[in-house]
Coordinates of C-alpha atoms in Angstrom, one line a residue:
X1 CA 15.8 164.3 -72.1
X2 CA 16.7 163.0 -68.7
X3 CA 19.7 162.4 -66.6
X4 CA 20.7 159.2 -65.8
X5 CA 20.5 158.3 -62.1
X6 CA 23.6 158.5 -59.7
X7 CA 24.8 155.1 -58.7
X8 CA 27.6 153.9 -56.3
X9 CA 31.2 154.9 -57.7
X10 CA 29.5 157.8 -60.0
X11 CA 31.3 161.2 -58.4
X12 CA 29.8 164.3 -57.0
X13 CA 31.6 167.6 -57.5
X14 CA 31.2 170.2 -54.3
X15 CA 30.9 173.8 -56.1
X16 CA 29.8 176.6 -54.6
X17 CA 29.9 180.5 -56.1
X18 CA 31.0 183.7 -54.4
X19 CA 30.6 183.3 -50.4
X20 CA 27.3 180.7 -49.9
X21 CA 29.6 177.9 -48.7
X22 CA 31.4 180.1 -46.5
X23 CA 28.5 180.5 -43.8
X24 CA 29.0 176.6 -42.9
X25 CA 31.7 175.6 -40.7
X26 CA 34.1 172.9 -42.0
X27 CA 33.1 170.5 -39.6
X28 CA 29.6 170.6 -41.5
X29 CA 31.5 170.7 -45.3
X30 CA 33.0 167.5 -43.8
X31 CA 29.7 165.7 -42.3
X32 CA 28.2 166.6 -45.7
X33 CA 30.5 164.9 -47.5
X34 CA 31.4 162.2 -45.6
X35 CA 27.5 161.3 -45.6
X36 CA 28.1 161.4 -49.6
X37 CA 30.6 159.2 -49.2
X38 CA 29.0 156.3 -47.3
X39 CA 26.5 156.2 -50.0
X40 CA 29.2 155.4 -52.1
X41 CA 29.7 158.2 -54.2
X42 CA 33.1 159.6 -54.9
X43 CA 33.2 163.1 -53.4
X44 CA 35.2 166.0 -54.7
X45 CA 35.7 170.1 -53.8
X46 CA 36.2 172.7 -55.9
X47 CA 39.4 174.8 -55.6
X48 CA 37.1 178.1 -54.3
X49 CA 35.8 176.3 -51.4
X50 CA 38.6 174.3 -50.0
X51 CA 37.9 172.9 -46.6
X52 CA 41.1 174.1 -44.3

């Protein structure tokens, strides 16, 4: 059994345990997923990794 393949519209949930996230700055959280973005994927965060 396979996944079916991402396409344009299909979203992308940011979710990261304990503190792995937490290393990166939120300038590169935000290049990340504004990259996701312009491929035209809907982008969203979980609550435990809020950008501020």
């Amino acid at each position: 059994m396979y996944a079916s393949k991402l396409k344009k519209g299909d979203e992308i949930r940011i979710v990261s345990p304990a503190t792995s996230m937490s290393i990166l700055s939120n300038e590169a959280k935000m290049q990340a997923k504004t990259a996701l973005e312009r491929l035209g994927y809907r982008v969203t965060i979980s609550l435990n990794m809020q950008m501020k």
